[in-house]
Amino acid sequence: MSTYGYREIRTPVFESTELFVRGIGSETEIVGKEMYSFTDQGGRSLTLKPELTAPVIRAYLQNNLGREAPLSRLYYLDALFRQERPQKGRLRQFHQFGVEAIGSPHPEQDVEVIAIAHDLCQLFAPQGLTVRLNSVGSEDVRPAYLQRLRDALEPHAARLSELDRRRLQTNPLRLFDSKDPDTQALLDQHAPHIGDYLSGEDQEHFAAVQAGLMALNIPFEHDPNLVRGLDYYTRTTFEITASGLGAQDALVGGGRYDGLVAQLGGRDTPAVGFAAGIERLLLAAGDALAQQVPSPSADVYLVVLADEARLTALTCAKELRRAGATVILETLRRSMKAQLREANRAGARVAIIFGEAELAQGTALVKNMATGAQEAVALGKLVEHLTTIMHPEAEDS
Ligand code: HAM
């Protein structure tokens, strides 16, 4: 993230329920069905956060970040909670990495955010990614589209479930999130495309986002039905999916939300962001990731054999760590062979063996794990000796 100039933001595990109802929308699946809400002893309704955009904007406003700088580029890595039926790639507690860029209305900001998401996905799944992109237009053009959508579906309302009939009245855009195959079939047949209702400026913005992605060689597909399941989106919406993940194949979801800051009590402030599901990124990476994970690596492994050496080993570990070394100290009291095997597994460059014979002479054995060479070193000189082995360049200069 540092190469993009974003800084970390952390928010509390729970927020007021009201924040999510206002931010995400009362007719959404998340607010309607998936929130873990509870009443505290003061009678306040609180909710374990199901997403982070609304909490980040709440924190942005409460801490006046907008006054500090005209543009806040923030990122987060956090645990979230949604009451969904668990399945592969869908958990009730999961983790998101995400970014929110608050302050710029311009398309290059959308492109930057999509590029970060794409970079991240490529790190985990170099093959089989699809970027799906759409524009849902600015808030000004939304009422006209919603009216057309309502008009188109009203004659077929009898075929809709009770929930979807209610959505048709209160928030017809949410019909696109419906899991009911009848609703989806009706939408396919009769729903107008939101893209046909964009203003000239919306169209220009969308064209510029596409041009930016092409300049960066990020392939994408225009998906005219991608409205996304949260109410706050305006203009750009996007998702990145991975092949081979089954039903839960969206690694990333995001988009622009130019009205949210004002809706939560701030000044009109445009913003755009995305969130990626960490568990899904790991699923998409599969075995490839396991091969990349470096084995634990220690500079020094302290092999302790003599009972009398335990305190000496503890203080030696402390001093070596102060000198900057990564030190693992044996605490299982295993045999010398088992301890040296562990030192090897930990990737230690040096093992220090605290044996009885050496201790009697005020020394410990320093063993080079690569060559097997070992030498006795006085206890008082251990740290100095180790520092020269670890950083020979410091000696030379
Ligand atoms: P979202 O599409 O609800 O968007 O979630 C983003 C990503 O979180 C999904 O693509 C998926 O990878 C992961 N995810 C969601 N639910 C689960 C689950 N139950 N188990 C595992 N992973 C899950 C948002 O949350 C928006 N706040 C994104 C955003 C940021 N838009 C603008 N800024």
PDB file of C-alpha atoms in Angstrom, residues 165-301:
ATOM      1  CA  ARG A 165     -42.952  -6.712  -4.186  1.00  0.00           C
ATOM      2  CA  ARG A 166     -41.968  -4.536  -1.245  1.00  0.00           C
ATOM      3  CA  ARG A 167     -38.621  -3.741  -2.869  1.00  0.00           C
ATOM      4  CA  LEU A 168     -40.427  -2.773  -6.056  1.00  0.00           C
ATOM      5  CA  GLN A 169     -42.247  -0.087  -4.083  1.00  0.00           C
ATOM      6  CA  THR A 170     -39.516   1.105  -1.731  1.00  0.00           C
ATOM      7  CA  ASN A 171     -36.202   0.516  -3.491  1.00  0.00           C
ATOM      8  CA  PRO A 172     -36.500  -1.255  -6.856  1.00  0.00           C
ATOM      9  CA  LEU A 173     -32.723  -1.269  -7.469  1.00  0.00           C
ATOM     10  CA  ARG A 174     -32.485  -3.933  -4.768  1.00  0.00           C
ATOM     11  CA  LEU A 175     -34.481  -6.307  -6.971  1.00  0.00           C
ATOM     12  CA  PHE A 176     -31.171  -6.982  -8.731  1.00  0.00           C
ATOM     13  CA  ASP A 177     -29.879  -8.612  -5.494  1.00  0.00           C
ATOM     14  CA  SER A 178     -32.865 -10.978  -5.324  1.00  0.00           C
ATOM     15  CA  LYS A 179     -32.026 -14.663  -5.162  1.00  0.00           C
ATOM     16  CA  ASP A 180     -35.470 -15.515  -6.585  1.00  0.00           C
ATOM     17  CA  PRO A 181     -35.079 -16.961 -10.121  1.00  0.00           C
ATOM     18  CA  ASP A 182     -38.500 -15.569 -11.124  1.00  0.00           C
ATOM     19  CA  THR A 183     -37.394 -12.050 -10.210  1.00  0.00           C
ATOM     20  CA  GLN A 184     -34.127 -12.475 -12.111  1.00  0.00           C
ATOM     21  CA  ALA A 185     -36.019 -13.747 -15.180  1.00  0.00           C
ATOM     22  CA  LEU A 186     -38.391 -10.761 -15.028  1.00  0.00           C
ATOM     23  CA  LEU A 187     -35.449  -8.370 -14.766  1.00  0.00           C
ATOM     24  CA  ASP A 188     -33.755 -10.008 -17.757  1.00  0.00           C
ATOM     25  CA  GLN A 189     -36.899  -9.668 -19.836  1.00  0.00           C
ATOM     26  CA  HIS A 190     -38.252  -6.302 -18.784  1.00  0.00           C
ATOM     27  CA  ALA A 191     -35.780  -4.182 -16.811  1.00  0.00           C
ATOM     28  CA  PRO A 192     -34.329  -1.132 -18.565  1.00  0.00           C
ATOM     29  CA  HIS A 193     -30.539  -0.764 -18.259  1.00  0.00           C
ATOM     30  CA  ILE A 194     -29.385   1.905 -15.855  1.00  0.00           C
ATOM     31  CA  GLY A 195     -26.668   2.793 -18.364  1.00  0.00           C
ATOM     32  CA  ASP A 196     -29.280   4.168 -20.746  1.00  0.00           C
ATOM     33  CA  TYR A 197     -30.223   6.798 -18.161  1.00  0.00           C
ATOM     34  CA  LEU A 198     -26.786   8.303 -17.502  1.00  0.00           C
ATOM     35  CA  SER A 199     -26.329  12.056 -17.862  1.00  0.00           C
ATOM     36  CA  GLY A 200     -23.736  13.410 -20.273  1.00  0.00           C
ATOM     37  CA  GLU A 201     -21.312  13.976 -17.398  1.00  0.00           C
ATOM     38  CA  ASP A 202     -21.888  10.455 -16.080  1.00  0.00           C
ATOM     39  CA  GLN A 203     -21.114   9.076 -19.519  1.00  0.00           C
ATOM     40  CA  GLU A 204     -17.940  11.152 -19.778  1.00  0.00           C
ATOM     41  CA  HIS A 205     -16.844   9.944 -16.366  1.00  0.00           C
ATOM     42  CA  PHE A 206     -17.505   6.322 -17.279  1.00  0.00           C
ATOM     43  CA  ALA A 207     -15.651   6.661 -20.601  1.00  0.00           C
ATOM     44  CA  ALA A 208     -12.656   8.189 -18.795  1.00  0.00           C
ATOM     45  CA  VAL A 209     -12.567   5.335 -16.265  1.00  0.00           C
ATOM     46  CA  GLN A 210     -12.569   2.833 -19.125  1.00  0.00           C
ATOM     47  CA  ALA A 211      -9.824   4.735 -20.957  1.00  0.00           C
ATOM     48  CA  GLY A 212      -7.716   4.737 -17.778  1.00  0.00           C
ATOM     49  CA  LEU A 213      -8.077   0.995 -17.340  1.00  0.00           C
ATOM     50  CA  MET A 214      -7.126   0.418 -20.967  1.00  0.00           C
ATOM     51  CA  ALA A 215      -4.045   2.628 -20.561  1.00  0.00           C
ATOM     52  CA  LEU A 216      -3.010   0.443 -17.623  1.00  0.00           C
ATOM     53  CA  ASN A 217      -3.698  -2.748 -19.566  1.00  0.00           C
ATOM     54  CA  ILE A 218      -6.319  -3.879 -17.089  1.00  0.00           C
ATOM     55  CA  PRO A 219      -8.873  -5.909 -19.055  1.00  0.00           C
ATOM     56  CA  PHE A 220     -12.515  -5.430 -18.041  1.00  0.00           C
ATOM     57  CA  GLU A 221     -16.040  -6.338 -19.104  1.00  0.00           C
ATOM     58  CA  HIS A 222     -18.926  -3.884 -19.055  1.00  0.00           C
ATOM     59  CA  ASP A 223     -21.738  -5.547 -17.080  1.00  0.00           C
ATOM     60  CA  PRO A 224     -24.849  -3.338 -17.452  1.00  0.00           C
ATOM     61  CA  ASN A 225     -26.623  -5.125 -14.570  1.00  0.00           C
ATOM     62  CA  LEU A 226     -23.861  -4.612 -11.993  1.00  0.00           C
ATOM     63  CA  VAL A 227     -25.620  -2.331  -9.482  1.00  0.00           C
ATOM     64  CA  ARG A 228     -24.072  -3.932  -6.339  1.00  0.00           C
ATOM     65  CA  GLY A 229     -25.976  -4.698  -3.153  1.00  0.00           C
ATOM     66  CA  LEU A 230     -25.340  -1.524  -1.146  1.00  0.00           C
ATOM     67  CA  ASP A 231     -27.360   1.649  -1.641  1.00  0.00           C
ATOM     68  CA  TYR A 232     -24.537   4.160  -1.521  1.00  0.00           C
ATOM     69  CA  TYR A 233     -23.063   3.653  -4.992  1.00  0.00           C
ATOM     70  CA  THR A 234     -23.046   6.399  -7.616  1.00  0.00           C
ATOM     71  CA  ARG A 235     -21.403   6.234 -11.052  1.00  0.00           C
ATOM     72  CA  THR A 236     -18.654   3.565 -11.051  1.00  0.00           C
ATOM     73  CA  THR A 237     -19.357   0.080  -9.690  1.00  0.00           C
ATOM     74  CA  PHE A 238     -16.973  -2.846 -10.122  1.00  0.00           C
ATOM     75  CA  GLU A 239     -16.255  -6.364  -9.015  1.00  0.00           C
ATOM     76  CA  ILE A 240     -13.326  -8.687  -9.622  1.00  0.00           C
ATOM     77  CA  THR A 241     -14.162 -12.371  -9.834  1.00  0.00           C
ATOM     78  CA  ALA A 242     -11.894 -15.409  -9.970  1.00  0.00           C
ATOM     79  CA  SER A 243     -12.535 -18.617 -11.886  1.00  0.00           C
ATOM     80  CA  GLY A 244     -12.815 -21.894  -9.987  1.00  0.00           C
ATOM     81  CA  LEU A 245     -14.384 -20.509  -6.809  1.00  0.00           C
ATOM     82  CA  GLY A 246     -17.989 -21.590  -7.441  1.00  0.00           C
ATOM     83  CA  ALA A 247     -20.916 -19.405  -6.381  1.00  0.00           C
ATOM     84  CA  GLN A 248     -18.894 -17.074  -4.142  1.00  0.00           C
ATOM     85  CA  ASP A 249     -16.460 -15.955  -6.798  1.00  0.00           C
ATOM     86  CA  ALA A 250     -16.271 -12.203  -6.094  1.00  0.00           C
ATOM     87  CA  LEU A 251     -12.853 -11.418  -4.640  1.00  0.00           C
ATOM     88  CA  VAL A 252     -13.455  -7.679  -4.653  1.00  0.00           C
ATOM     89  CA  GLY A 253     -16.414  -5.323  -4.708  1.00  0.00           C
ATOM     90  CA  GLY A 254     -16.304  -1.564  -4.865  1.00  0.00           C
ATOM     91  CA  GLY A 255     -17.259   1.662  -6.498  1.00  0.00           C
ATOM     92  CA  ARG A 256     -17.855   5.370  -6.162  1.00  0.00           C
ATOM     93  CA  TYR A 257     -20.161   6.738  -3.476  1.00  0.00           C
ATOM     94  CA  ASP A 258     -20.381  10.500  -3.920  1.00  0.00           C
ATOM     95  CA  GLY A 259     -23.417  10.972  -1.662  1.00  0.00           C
ATOM     96  CA  LEU A 260     -22.463   9.026   1.458  1.00  0.00           C
ATOM     97  CA  VAL A 261     -20.377  11.638   3.276  1.00  0.00           C
ATOM     98  CA  ALA A 262     -23.184  14.215   3.020  1.00  0.00           C
ATOM     99  CA  GLN A 263     -25.770  11.601   3.923  1.00  0.00           C
ATOM    100  CA  LEU A 264     -23.867  10.854   7.134  1.00  0.00           C
ATOM    101  CA  GLY A 265     -23.766  14.522   8.086  1.00  0.00           C
ATOM    102  CA  GLY A 266     -20.686  15.885   6.315  1.00  0.00           C
ATOM    103  CA  ARG A 267     -20.190  18.317   3.477  1.00  0.00           C
ATOM    104  CA  ASP A 268     -20.698  17.119  -0.104  1.00  0.00           C
ATOM    105  CA  THR A 269     -17.574  14.999  -0.608  1.00  0.00           C
ATOM    106  CA  PRO A 270     -17.004  12.531  -3.428  1.00  0.00           C
ATOM    107  CA  ALA A 271     -15.372   9.181  -2.621  1.00  0.00           C
ATOM    108  CA  VAL A 272     -14.487   5.842  -4.134  1.00  0.00           C
ATOM    109  CA  GLY A 273     -13.199   2.565  -2.690  1.00  0.00           C
ATOM    110  CA  PHE A 274     -13.231  -1.201  -2.695  1.00  0.00           C
ATOM    111  CA  ALA A 275     -12.983  -4.139  -0.305  1.00  0.00           C
ATOM    112  CA  ALA A 276     -11.484  -7.565  -0.959  1.00  0.00           C
ATOM    113  CA  GLY A 277     -12.398 -10.707   0.977  1.00  0.00           C
ATOM    114  CA  ILE A 278      -9.178 -12.099   2.434  1.00  0.00           C
ATOM    115  CA  GLU A 279     -10.513 -15.653   2.781  1.00  0.00           C
ATOM    116  CA  ARG A 280     -11.573 -15.621  -0.870  1.00  0.00           C
ATOM    117  CA  LEU A 281      -8.160 -14.324  -1.956  1.00  0.00           C
ATOM    118  CA  LEU A 282      -6.586 -17.232  -0.058  1.00  0.00           C
ATOM    119  CA  LEU A 283      -9.003 -19.720  -1.657  1.00  0.00           C
ATOM    120  CA  ALA A 284      -8.198 -18.319  -5.100  1.00  0.00           C
ATOM    121  CA  ALA A 285      -4.460 -18.609  -4.417  1.00  0.00           C
ATOM    122  CA  GLY A 286      -4.807 -22.248  -3.313  1.00  0.00           C
ATOM    123  CA  ASP A 287      -1.587 -24.277  -3.315  1.00  0.00           C
ATOM    124  CA  ALA A 288       0.346 -21.583  -5.150  1.00  0.00           C
ATOM    125  CA  LEU A 289       0.324 -19.493  -1.987  1.00  0.00           C
ATOM    126  CA  ALA A 290       1.469 -22.341   0.275  1.00  0.00           C
ATOM    127  CA  GLN A 291       4.565 -22.658  -1.916  1.00  0.00           C
ATOM    128  CA  GLN A 292       5.327 -18.970  -1.583  1.00  0.00           C
ATOM    129  CA  VAL A 293       4.958 -18.741   2.191  1.00  0.00           C
ATOM    130  CA  PRO A 294       8.496 -18.503   3.515  1.00  0.00           C
ATOM    131  CA  SER A 295       9.354 -20.990   6.246  1.00  0.00           C
ATOM    132  CA  PRO A 296       9.961 -19.327   9.604  1.00  0.00           C
ATOM    133  CA  SER A 297      13.436 -17.961   9.736  1.00  0.00           C
ATOM    134  CA  ALA A 298      15.510 -17.311  12.827  1.00  0.00           C
ATOM    135  CA  ASP A 299      19.013 -15.898  13.092  1.00  0.00           C
ATOM    136  CA  VAL A 300      19.904 -17.814  16.231  1.00  0.00           C
ATOM    137  CA  TYR A 301      18.544 -20.933  17.929  1.00  0.00           C
TER     138      TYR A 301
END
